[in-house]
mmCIF file of C-alpha atoms and ligand atoms in Angstrom:
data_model
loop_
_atom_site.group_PDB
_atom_site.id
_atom_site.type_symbol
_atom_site.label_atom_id
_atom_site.label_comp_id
_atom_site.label_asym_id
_atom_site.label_seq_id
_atom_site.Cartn_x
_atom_site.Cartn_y
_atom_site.Cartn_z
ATOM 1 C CA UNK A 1 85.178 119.475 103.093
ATOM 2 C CA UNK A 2 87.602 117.747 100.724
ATOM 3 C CA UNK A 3 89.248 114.680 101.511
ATOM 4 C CA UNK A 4 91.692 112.908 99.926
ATOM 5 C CA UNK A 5 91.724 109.129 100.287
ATOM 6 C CA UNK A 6 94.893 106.980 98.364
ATOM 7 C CA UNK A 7 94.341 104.260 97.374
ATOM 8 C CA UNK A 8 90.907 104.930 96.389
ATOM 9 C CA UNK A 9 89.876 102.621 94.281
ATOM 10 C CA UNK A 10 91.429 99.832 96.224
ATOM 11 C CA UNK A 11 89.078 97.134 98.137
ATOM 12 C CA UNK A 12 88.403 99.116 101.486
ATOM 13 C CA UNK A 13 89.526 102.728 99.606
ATOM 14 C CA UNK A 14 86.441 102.068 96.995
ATOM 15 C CA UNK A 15 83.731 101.417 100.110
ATOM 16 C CA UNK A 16 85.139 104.323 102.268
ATOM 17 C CA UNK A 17 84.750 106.846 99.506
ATOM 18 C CA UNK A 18 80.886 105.732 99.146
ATOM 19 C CA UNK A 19 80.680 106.362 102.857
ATOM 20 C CA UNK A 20 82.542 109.580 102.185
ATOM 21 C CA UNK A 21 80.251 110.976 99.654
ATOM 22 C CA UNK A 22 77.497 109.981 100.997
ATOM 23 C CA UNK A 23 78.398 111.755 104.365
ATOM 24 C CA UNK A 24 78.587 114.826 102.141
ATOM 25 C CA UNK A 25 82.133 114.776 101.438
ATOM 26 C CA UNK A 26 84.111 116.076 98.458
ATOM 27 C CA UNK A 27 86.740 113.113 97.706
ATOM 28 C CA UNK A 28 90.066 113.255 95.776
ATOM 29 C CA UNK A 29 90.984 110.071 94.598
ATOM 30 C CA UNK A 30 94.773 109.240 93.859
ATOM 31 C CA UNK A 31 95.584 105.521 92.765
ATOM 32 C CA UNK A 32 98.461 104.230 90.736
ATOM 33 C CA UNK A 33 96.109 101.528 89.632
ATOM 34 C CA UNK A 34 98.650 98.904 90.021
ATOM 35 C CA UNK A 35 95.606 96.474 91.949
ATOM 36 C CA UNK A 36 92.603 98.261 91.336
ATOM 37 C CA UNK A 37 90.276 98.785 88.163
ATOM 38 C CA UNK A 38 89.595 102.798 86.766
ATOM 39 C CA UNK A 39 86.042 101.202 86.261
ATOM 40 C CA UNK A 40 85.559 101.414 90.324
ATOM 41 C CA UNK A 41 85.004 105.244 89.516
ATOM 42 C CA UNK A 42 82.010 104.041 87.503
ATOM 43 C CA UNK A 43 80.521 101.790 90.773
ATOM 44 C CA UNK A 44 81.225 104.794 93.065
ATOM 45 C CA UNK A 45 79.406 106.687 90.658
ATOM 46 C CA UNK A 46 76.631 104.824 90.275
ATOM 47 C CA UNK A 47 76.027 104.296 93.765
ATOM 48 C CA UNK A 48 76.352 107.905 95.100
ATOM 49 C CA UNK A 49 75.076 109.774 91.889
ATOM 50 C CA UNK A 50 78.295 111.714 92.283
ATOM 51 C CA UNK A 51 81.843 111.286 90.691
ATOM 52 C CA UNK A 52 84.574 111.513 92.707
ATOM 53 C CA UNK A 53 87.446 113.795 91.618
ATOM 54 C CA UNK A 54 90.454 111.086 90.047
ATOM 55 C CA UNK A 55 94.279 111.483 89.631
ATOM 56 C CA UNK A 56 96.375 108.839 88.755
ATOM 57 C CA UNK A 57 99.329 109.073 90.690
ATOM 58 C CA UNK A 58 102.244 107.453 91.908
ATOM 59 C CA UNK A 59 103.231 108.546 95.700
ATOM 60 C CA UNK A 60 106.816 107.105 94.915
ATOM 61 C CA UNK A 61 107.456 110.116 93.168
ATOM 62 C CA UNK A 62 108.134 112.423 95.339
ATOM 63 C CA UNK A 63 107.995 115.209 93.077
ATOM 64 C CA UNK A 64 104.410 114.442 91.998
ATOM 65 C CA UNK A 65 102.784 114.159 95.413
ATOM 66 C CA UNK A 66 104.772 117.579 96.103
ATOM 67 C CA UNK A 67 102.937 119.219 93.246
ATOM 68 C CA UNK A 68 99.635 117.378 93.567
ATOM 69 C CA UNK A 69 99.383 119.128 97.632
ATOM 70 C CA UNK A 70 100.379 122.638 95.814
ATOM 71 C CA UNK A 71 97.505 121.821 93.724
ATOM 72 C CA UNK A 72 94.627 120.779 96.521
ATOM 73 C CA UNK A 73 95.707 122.864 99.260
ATOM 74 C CA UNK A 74 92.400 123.050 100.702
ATOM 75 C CA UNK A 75 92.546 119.634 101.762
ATOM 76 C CA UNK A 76 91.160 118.897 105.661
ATOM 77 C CA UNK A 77 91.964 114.837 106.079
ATOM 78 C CA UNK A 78 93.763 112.490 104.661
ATOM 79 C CA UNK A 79 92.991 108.661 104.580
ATOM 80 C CA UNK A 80 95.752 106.554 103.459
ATOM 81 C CA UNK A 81 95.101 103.245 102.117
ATOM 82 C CA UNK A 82 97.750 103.045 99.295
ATOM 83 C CA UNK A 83 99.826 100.499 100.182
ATOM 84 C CA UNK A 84 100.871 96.528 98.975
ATOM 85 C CA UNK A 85 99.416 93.738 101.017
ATOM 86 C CA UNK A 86 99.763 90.365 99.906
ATOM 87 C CA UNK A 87 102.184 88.846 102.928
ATOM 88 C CA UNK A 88 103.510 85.898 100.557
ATOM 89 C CA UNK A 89 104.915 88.580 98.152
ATOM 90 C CA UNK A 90 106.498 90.845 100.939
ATOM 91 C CA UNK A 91 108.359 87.534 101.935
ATOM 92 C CA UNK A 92 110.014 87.509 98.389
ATOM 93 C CA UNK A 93 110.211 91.323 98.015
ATOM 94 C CA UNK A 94 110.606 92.663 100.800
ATOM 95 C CA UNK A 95 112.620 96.188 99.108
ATOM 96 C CA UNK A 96 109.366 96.897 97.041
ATOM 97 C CA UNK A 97 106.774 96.677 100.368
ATOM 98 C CA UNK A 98 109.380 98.908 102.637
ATOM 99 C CA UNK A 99 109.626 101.583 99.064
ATOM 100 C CA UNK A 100 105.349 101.133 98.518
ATOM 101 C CA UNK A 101 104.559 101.200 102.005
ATOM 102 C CA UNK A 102 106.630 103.419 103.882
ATOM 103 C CA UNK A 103 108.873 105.598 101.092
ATOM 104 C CA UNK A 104 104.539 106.607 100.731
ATOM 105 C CA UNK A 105 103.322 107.278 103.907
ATOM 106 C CA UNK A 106 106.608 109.412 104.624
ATOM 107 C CA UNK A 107 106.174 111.922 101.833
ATOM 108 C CA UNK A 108 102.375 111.875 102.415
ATOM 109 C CA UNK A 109 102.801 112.809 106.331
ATOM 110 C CA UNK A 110 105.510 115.969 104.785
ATOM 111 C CA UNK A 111 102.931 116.822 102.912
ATOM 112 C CA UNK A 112 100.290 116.841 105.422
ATOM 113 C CA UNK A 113 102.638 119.124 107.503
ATOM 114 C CA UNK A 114 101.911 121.938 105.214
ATOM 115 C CA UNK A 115 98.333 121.671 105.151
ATOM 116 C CA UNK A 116 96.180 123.644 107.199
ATOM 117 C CA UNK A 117 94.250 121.469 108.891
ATOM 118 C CA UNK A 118 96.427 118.230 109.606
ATOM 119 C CA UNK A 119 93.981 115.138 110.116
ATOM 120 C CA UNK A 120 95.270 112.084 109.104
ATOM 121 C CA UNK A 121 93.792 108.385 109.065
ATOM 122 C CA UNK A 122 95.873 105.024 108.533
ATOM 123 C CA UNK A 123 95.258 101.659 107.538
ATOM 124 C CA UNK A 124 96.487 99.812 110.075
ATOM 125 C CA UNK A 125 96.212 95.827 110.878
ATOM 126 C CA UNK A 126 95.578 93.185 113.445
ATOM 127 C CA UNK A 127 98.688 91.902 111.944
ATOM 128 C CA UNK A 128 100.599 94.235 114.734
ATOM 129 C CA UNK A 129 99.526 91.819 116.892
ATOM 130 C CA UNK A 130 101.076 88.513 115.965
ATOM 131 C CA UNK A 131 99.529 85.561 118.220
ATOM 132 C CA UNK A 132 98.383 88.000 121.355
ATOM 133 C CA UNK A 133 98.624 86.124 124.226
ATOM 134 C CA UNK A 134 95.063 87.094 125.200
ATOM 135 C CA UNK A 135 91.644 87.327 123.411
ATOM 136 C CA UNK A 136 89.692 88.840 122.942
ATOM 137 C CA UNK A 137 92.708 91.291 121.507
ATOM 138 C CA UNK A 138 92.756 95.124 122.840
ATOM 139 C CA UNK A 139 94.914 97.947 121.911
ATOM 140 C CA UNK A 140 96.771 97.357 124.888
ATOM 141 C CA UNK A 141 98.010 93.691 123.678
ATOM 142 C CA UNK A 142 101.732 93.976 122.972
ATOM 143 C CA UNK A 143 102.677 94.503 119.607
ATOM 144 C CA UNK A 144 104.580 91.147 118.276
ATOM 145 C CA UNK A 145 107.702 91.302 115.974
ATOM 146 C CA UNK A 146 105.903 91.233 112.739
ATOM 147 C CA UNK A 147 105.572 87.925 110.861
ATOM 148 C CA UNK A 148 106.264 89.297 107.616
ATOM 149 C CA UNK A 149 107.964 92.702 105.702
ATOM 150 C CA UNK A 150 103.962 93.460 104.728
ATOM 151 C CA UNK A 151 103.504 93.185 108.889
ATOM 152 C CA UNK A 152 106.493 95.203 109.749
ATOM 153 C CA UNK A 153 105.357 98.162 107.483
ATOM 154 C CA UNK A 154 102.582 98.697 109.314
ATOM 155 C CA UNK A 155 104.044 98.473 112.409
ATOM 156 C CA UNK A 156 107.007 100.735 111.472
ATOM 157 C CA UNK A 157 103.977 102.840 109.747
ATOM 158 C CA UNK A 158 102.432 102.919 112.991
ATOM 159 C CA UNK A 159 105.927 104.095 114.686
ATOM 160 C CA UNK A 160 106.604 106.815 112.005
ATOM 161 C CA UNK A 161 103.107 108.541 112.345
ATOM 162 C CA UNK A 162 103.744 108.365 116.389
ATOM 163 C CA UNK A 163 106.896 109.995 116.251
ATOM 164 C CA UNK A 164 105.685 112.739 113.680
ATOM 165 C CA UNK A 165 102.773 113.535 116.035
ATOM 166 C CA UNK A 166 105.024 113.982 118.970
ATOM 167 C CA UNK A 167 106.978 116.915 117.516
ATOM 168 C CA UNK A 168 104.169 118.455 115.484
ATOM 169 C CA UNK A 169 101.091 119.095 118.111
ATOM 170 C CA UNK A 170 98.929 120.354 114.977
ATOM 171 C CA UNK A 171 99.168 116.903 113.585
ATOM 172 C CA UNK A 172 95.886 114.604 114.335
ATOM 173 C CA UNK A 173 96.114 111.285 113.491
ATOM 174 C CA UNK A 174 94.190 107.944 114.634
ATOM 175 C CA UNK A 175 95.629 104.776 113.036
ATOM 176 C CA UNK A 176 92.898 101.840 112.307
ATOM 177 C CA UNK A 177 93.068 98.158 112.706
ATOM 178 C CA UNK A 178 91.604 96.285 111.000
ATOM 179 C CA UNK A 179 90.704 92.707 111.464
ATOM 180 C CA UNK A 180 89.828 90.704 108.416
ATOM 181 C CA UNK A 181 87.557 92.497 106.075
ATOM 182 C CA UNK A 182 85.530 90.782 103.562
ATOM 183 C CA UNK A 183 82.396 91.232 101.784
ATOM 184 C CA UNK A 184 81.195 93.613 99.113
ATOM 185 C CA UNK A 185 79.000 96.819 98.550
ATOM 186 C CA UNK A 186 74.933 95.374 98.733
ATOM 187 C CA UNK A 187 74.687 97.194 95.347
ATOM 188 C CA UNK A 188 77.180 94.837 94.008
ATOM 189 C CA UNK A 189 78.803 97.970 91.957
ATOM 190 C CA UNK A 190 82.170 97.315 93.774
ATOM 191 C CA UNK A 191 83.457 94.787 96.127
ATOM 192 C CA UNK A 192 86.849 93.244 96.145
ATOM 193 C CA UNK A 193 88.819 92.340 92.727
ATOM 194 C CA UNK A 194 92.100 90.216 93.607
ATOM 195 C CA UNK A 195 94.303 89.821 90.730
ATOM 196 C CA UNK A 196 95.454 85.852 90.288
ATOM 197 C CA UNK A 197 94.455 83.242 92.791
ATOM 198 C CA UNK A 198 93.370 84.631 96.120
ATOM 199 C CA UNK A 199 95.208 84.021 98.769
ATOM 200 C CA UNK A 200 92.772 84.576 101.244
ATOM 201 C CA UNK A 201 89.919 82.967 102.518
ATOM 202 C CA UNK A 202 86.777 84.525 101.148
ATOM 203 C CA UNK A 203 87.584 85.346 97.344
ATOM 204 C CA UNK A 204 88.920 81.888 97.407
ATOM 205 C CA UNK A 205 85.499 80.548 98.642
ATOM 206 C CA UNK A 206 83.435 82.374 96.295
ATOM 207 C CA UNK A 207 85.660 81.451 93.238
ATOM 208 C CA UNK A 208 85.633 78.007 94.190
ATOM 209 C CA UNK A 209 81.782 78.364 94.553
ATOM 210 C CA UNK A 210 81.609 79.913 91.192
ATOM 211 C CA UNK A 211 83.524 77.159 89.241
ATOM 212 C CA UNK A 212 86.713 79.064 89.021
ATOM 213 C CA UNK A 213 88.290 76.947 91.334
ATOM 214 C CA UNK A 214 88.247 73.239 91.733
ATOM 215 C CA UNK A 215 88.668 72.478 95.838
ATOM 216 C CA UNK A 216 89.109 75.119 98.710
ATOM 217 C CA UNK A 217 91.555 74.159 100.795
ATOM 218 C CA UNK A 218 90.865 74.786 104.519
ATOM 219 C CA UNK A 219 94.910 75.290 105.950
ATOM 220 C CA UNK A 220 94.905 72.788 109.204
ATOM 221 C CA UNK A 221 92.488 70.707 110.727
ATOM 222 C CA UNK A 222 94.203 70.257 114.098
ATOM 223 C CA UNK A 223 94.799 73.627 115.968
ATOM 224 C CA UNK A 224 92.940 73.956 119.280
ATOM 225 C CA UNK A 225 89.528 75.260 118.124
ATOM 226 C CA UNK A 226 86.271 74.288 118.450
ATOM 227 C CA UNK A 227 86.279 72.646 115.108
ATOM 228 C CA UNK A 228 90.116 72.206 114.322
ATOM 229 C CA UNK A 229 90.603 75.054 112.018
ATOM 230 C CA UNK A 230 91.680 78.725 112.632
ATOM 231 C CA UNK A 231 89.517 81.134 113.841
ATOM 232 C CA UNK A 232 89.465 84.901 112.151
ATOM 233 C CA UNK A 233 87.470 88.263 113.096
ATOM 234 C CA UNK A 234 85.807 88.901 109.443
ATOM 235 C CA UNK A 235 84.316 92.748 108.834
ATOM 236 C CA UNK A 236 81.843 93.840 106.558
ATOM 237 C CA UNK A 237 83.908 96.230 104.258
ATOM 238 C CA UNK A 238 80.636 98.507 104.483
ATOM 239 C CA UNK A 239 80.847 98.558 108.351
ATOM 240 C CA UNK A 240 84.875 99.306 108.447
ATOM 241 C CA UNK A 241 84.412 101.777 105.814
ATOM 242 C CA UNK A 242 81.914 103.802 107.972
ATOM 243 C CA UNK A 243 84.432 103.731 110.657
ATOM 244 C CA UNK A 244 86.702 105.539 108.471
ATOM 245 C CA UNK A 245 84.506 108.507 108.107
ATOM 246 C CA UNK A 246 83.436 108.488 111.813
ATOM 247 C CA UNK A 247 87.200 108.867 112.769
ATOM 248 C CA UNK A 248 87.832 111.414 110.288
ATOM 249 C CA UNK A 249 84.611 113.370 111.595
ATOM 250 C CA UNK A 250 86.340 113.177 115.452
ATOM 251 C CA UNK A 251 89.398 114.892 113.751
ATOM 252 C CA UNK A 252 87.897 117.180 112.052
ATOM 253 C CA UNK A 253 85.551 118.371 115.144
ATOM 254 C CA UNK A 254 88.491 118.347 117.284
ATOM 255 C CA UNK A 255 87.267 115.647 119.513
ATOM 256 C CA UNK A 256 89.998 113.236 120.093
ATOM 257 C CA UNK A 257 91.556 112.484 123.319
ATOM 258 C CA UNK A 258 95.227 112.748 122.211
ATOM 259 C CA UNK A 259 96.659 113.442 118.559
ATOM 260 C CA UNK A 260 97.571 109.921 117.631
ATOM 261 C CA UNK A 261 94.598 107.464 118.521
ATOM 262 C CA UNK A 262 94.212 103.878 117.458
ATOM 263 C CA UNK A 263 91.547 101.652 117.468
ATOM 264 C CA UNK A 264 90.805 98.044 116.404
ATOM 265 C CA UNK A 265 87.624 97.355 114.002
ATOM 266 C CA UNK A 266 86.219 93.939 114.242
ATOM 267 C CA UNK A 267 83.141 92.582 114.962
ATOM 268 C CA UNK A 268 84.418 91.244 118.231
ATOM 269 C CA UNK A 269 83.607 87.955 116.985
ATOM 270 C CA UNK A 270 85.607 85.089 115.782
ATOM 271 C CA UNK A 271 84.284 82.625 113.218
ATOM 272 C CA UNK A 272 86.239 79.342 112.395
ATOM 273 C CA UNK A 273 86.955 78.723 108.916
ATOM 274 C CA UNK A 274 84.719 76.152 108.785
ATOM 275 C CA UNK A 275 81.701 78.142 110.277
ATOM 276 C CA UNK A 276 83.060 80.663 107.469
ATOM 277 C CA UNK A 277 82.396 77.793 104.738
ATOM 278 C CA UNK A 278 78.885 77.244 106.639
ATOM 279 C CA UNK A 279 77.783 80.838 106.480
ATOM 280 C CA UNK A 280 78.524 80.554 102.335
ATOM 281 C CA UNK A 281 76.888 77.658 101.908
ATOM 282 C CA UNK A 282 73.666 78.925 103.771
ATOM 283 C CA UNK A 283 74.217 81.924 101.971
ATOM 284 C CA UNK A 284 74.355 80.634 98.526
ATOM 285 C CA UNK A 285 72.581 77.196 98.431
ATOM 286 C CA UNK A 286 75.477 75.286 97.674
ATOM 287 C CA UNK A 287 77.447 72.977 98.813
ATOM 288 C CA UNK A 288 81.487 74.260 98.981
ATOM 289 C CA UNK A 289 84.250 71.493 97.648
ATOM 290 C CA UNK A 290 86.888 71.804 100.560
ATOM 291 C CA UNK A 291 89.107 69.624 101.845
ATOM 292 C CA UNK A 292 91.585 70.165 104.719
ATOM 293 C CA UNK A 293 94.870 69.827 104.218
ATOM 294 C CA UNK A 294 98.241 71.089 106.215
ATOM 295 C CA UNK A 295 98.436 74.170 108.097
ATOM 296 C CA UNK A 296 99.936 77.358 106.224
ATOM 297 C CA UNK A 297 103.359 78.118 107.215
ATOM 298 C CA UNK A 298 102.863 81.567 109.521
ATOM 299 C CA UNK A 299 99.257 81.311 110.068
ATOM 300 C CA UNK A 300 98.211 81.922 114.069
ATOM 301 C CA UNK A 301 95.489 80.274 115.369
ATOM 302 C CA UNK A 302 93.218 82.619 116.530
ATOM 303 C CA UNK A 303 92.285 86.061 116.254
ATOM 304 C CA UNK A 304 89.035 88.398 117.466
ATOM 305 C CA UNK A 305 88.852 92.100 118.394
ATOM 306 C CA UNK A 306 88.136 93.727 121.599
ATOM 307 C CA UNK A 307 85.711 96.311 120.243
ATOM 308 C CA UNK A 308 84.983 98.380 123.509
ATOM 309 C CA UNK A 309 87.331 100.873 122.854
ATOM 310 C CA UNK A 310 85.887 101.510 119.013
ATOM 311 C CA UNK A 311 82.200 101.220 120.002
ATOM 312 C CA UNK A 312 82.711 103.296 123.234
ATOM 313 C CA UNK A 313 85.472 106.115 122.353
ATOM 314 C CA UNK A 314 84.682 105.946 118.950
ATOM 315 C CA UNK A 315 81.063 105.416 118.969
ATOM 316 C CA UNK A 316 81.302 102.989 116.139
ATOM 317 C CA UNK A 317 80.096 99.111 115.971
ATOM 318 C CA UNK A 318 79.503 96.907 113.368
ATOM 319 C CA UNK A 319 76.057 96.038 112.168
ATOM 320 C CA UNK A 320 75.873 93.248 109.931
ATOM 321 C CA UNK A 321 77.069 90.105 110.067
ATOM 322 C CA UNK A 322 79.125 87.200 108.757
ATOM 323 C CA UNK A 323 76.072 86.052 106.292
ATOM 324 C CA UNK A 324 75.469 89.855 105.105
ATOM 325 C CA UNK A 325 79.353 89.540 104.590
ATOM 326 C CA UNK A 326 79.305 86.820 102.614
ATOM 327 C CA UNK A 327 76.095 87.139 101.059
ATOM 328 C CA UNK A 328 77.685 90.206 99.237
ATOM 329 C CA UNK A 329 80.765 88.505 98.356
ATOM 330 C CA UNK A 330 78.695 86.194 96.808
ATOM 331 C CA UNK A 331 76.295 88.222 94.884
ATOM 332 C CA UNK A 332 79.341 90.245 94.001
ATOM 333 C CA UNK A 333 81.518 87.172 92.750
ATOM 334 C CA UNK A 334 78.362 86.415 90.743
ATOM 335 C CA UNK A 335 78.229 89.383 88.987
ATOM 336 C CA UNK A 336 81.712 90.388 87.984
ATOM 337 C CA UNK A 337 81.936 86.669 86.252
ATOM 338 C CA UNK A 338 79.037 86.925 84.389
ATOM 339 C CA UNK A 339 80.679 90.220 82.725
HETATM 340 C C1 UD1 B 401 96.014 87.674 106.008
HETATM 341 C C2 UD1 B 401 97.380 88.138 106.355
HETATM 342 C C3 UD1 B 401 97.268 89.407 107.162
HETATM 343 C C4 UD1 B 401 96.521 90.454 106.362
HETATM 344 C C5 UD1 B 401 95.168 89.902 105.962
HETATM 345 C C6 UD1 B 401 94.498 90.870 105.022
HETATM 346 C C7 UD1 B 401 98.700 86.064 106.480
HETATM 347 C C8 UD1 B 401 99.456 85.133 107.360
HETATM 348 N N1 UD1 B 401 98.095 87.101 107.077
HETATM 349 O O1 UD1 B 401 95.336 87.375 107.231
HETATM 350 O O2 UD1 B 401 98.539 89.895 107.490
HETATM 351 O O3 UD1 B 401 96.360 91.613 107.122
HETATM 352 O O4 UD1 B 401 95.316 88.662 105.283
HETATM 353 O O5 UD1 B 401 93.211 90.448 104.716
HETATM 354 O O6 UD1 B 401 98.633 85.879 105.274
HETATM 355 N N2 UD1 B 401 92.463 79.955 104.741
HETATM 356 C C9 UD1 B 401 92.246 78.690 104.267
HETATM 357 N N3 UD1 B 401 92.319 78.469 102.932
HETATM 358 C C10 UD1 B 401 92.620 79.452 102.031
HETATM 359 C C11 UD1 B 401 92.852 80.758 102.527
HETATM 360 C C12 UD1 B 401 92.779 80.971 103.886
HETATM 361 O O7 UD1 B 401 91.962 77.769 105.033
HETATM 362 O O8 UD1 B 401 92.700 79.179 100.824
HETATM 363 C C13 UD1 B 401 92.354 80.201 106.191
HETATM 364 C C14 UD1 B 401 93.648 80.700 106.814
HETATM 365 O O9 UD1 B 401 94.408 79.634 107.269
HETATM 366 C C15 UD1 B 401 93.092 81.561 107.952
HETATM 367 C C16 UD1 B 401 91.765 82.094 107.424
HETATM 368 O O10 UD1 B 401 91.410 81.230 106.352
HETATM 369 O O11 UD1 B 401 92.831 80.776 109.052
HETATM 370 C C17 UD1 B 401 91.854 83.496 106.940
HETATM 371 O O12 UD1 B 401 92.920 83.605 106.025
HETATM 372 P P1 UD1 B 401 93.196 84.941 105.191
HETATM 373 O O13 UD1 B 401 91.953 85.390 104.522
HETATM 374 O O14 UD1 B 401 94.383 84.699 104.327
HETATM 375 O O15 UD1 B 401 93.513 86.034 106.307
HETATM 376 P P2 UD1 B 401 94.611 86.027 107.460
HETATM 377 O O16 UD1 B 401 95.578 84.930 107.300
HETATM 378 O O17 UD1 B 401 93.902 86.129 108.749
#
């Protein structure tokens, strides 16, 4: 039953190897720790009562990952998380997201090929999508040419994993998309730690609520929502990191449909940013300084998941909502400043 999950101690990575142990799960952490805290194996700990097993590695070196598979050869899934993600940085650096994001996921799915059993999860995004030209969005909405280099790895990610499961039948692999996650573990012993200002929406609420920052401001007043401003799909973290494990458990019993499935995870709602700043004030008791200002240069208008296919194929739905969500982020933005 061990799993090994990059990217581990990552935002999502951190919540899906709770899920993990708590599903009974032996989990192999590897993490390069270049955005994430070695302290996160303390929260995991604390919340499960068990420590998960920790390498730092770097999966650029090919050499490394090579000898860490030799190593944990009884491995039965894979979930890959390890990966950059801020889309402002892939702009400028576009050779260091293709090399961390794809250079990765290749040697990963090599080494997966020698593995006995062959299951094999990826982070994914709604970012595949672009602007779809319908919403709600399914998995049958045309995939956009990507926005950004960050976009365009996962797409190309997407691509690589499809082609490796057409030549190697043995080779199970569902590929997740996630909408916007936010929110943190109700225990507050791990939630999401962004290095530098945020760049998106909720950290940058909850610092702003906090003090840290002076004024939130809401990008665009005048796209055609209810209320002016853009409307997102935000996901517990807790909820998208049980889908995780619920995917892996359809590998691993043998019951998908075909061997690479993918699925969108979103709450199937979508939430305006201001209804976003609404559910933090409500949450928190405070009023939030935001002003609106000019839209942000690649921003679409609106997304929201069609969740039929995750709640019916995958027999997964979300369960708590955009004030649990934020309620978290909250609680957990209150705690990690008062450190
Ligand atoms: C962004 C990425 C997306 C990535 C996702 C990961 C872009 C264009 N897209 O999605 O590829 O998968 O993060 O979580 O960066 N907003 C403000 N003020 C802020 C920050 C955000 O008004 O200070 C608004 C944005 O305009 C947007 C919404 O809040 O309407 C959500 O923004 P954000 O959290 O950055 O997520 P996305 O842009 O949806």
């Amino acid at each position: 039953m061990k799993i090994l999950v990059t990217g581990g101690l990552g935002f999502i990575g951190s919540h899906t190897v709770v899920e993990l142990q708590n599903e009974g799960f032996e989990v192999v952490i590897i993490d390069d720790l270049s955005n994430s805290s070695i302290e996160v194996v303390d929260g995991i700990t604390a919340i499960t009562n068990k420590k998960p097993i920790f390498e730092k590695l770097d999966l650029k070196v090919k050499l490394d990952v090579q000898d860490f598979f030799k190593r944990h050869n009884d491995i039965i899934g894979v979930i890959h998380f390890a990966a950059s993600k801020a889309v402002g940085e892939s702009v400028a650096e576009p050779l260091m997201y293709y090399e961390n994001n794809i250079t990765t996921l290749v040697y990963m799915l090599q080494e997966l090929c020698g593995l006995t059993k062959k299951n094999f999860i990826f982070s994914s995004s709604c970012t595949v999508y672009g602007q779809a030209d319908e919403l709600p969005i399914t998995e049958n909405a045309p995939i956009k040419p990507a926005e950004s280099p960050y976009g365009n790895t996962k797409q190309i990610g997407e691509e690589i994993i499809r082609d490796t499961c057409k030549v190697n039948s043995d080779v199970n692999a569902i590929a997740l998309r996630y909408f916007n996650p936010i929110g943190a573990h109700p225990s507050t012993e791990i939630g999401e730690l962004p290095i530098g200002v945020p760049q998106n929406l909720v950290p940058y609420i909850t610092q702003t609520g906090i003090g840290m920052r002076e004024q939130l401001s809401v990008f665009g007043g005048d796209y055609p929502t209810s209320d002016g401003t853009c409307i997102r799909d935000y996901i517990h973290v807790v909820d998208l990191a049980k889908a995780h494990v619920i995917a892996l458990q359809r590998l691993i019993a043998g019951n998908n449909d075909s061997n690479f499935e993918y699925f969108n995870l979103g709450t199937g709602t979508g939430s305006t940013v201001l209804e976003a700043i609404q559910s933090f004030e409500r949450v928190s008791g405070k009023a939030l300084n935001y002003k609106i200002v000019d839209r942000r240069e690649g921003d679409i208008t609106a997304a929201y998941a069609e969740t039929s296919k995750a709640n019916n194929v995958l027999g997964w739905k979300t369960e708590l909502t955009l004030d649990d969500a934020m309620d978290s982020a909250w609680k957990w933005e209150q705690k990690i400043r008062n450190k």
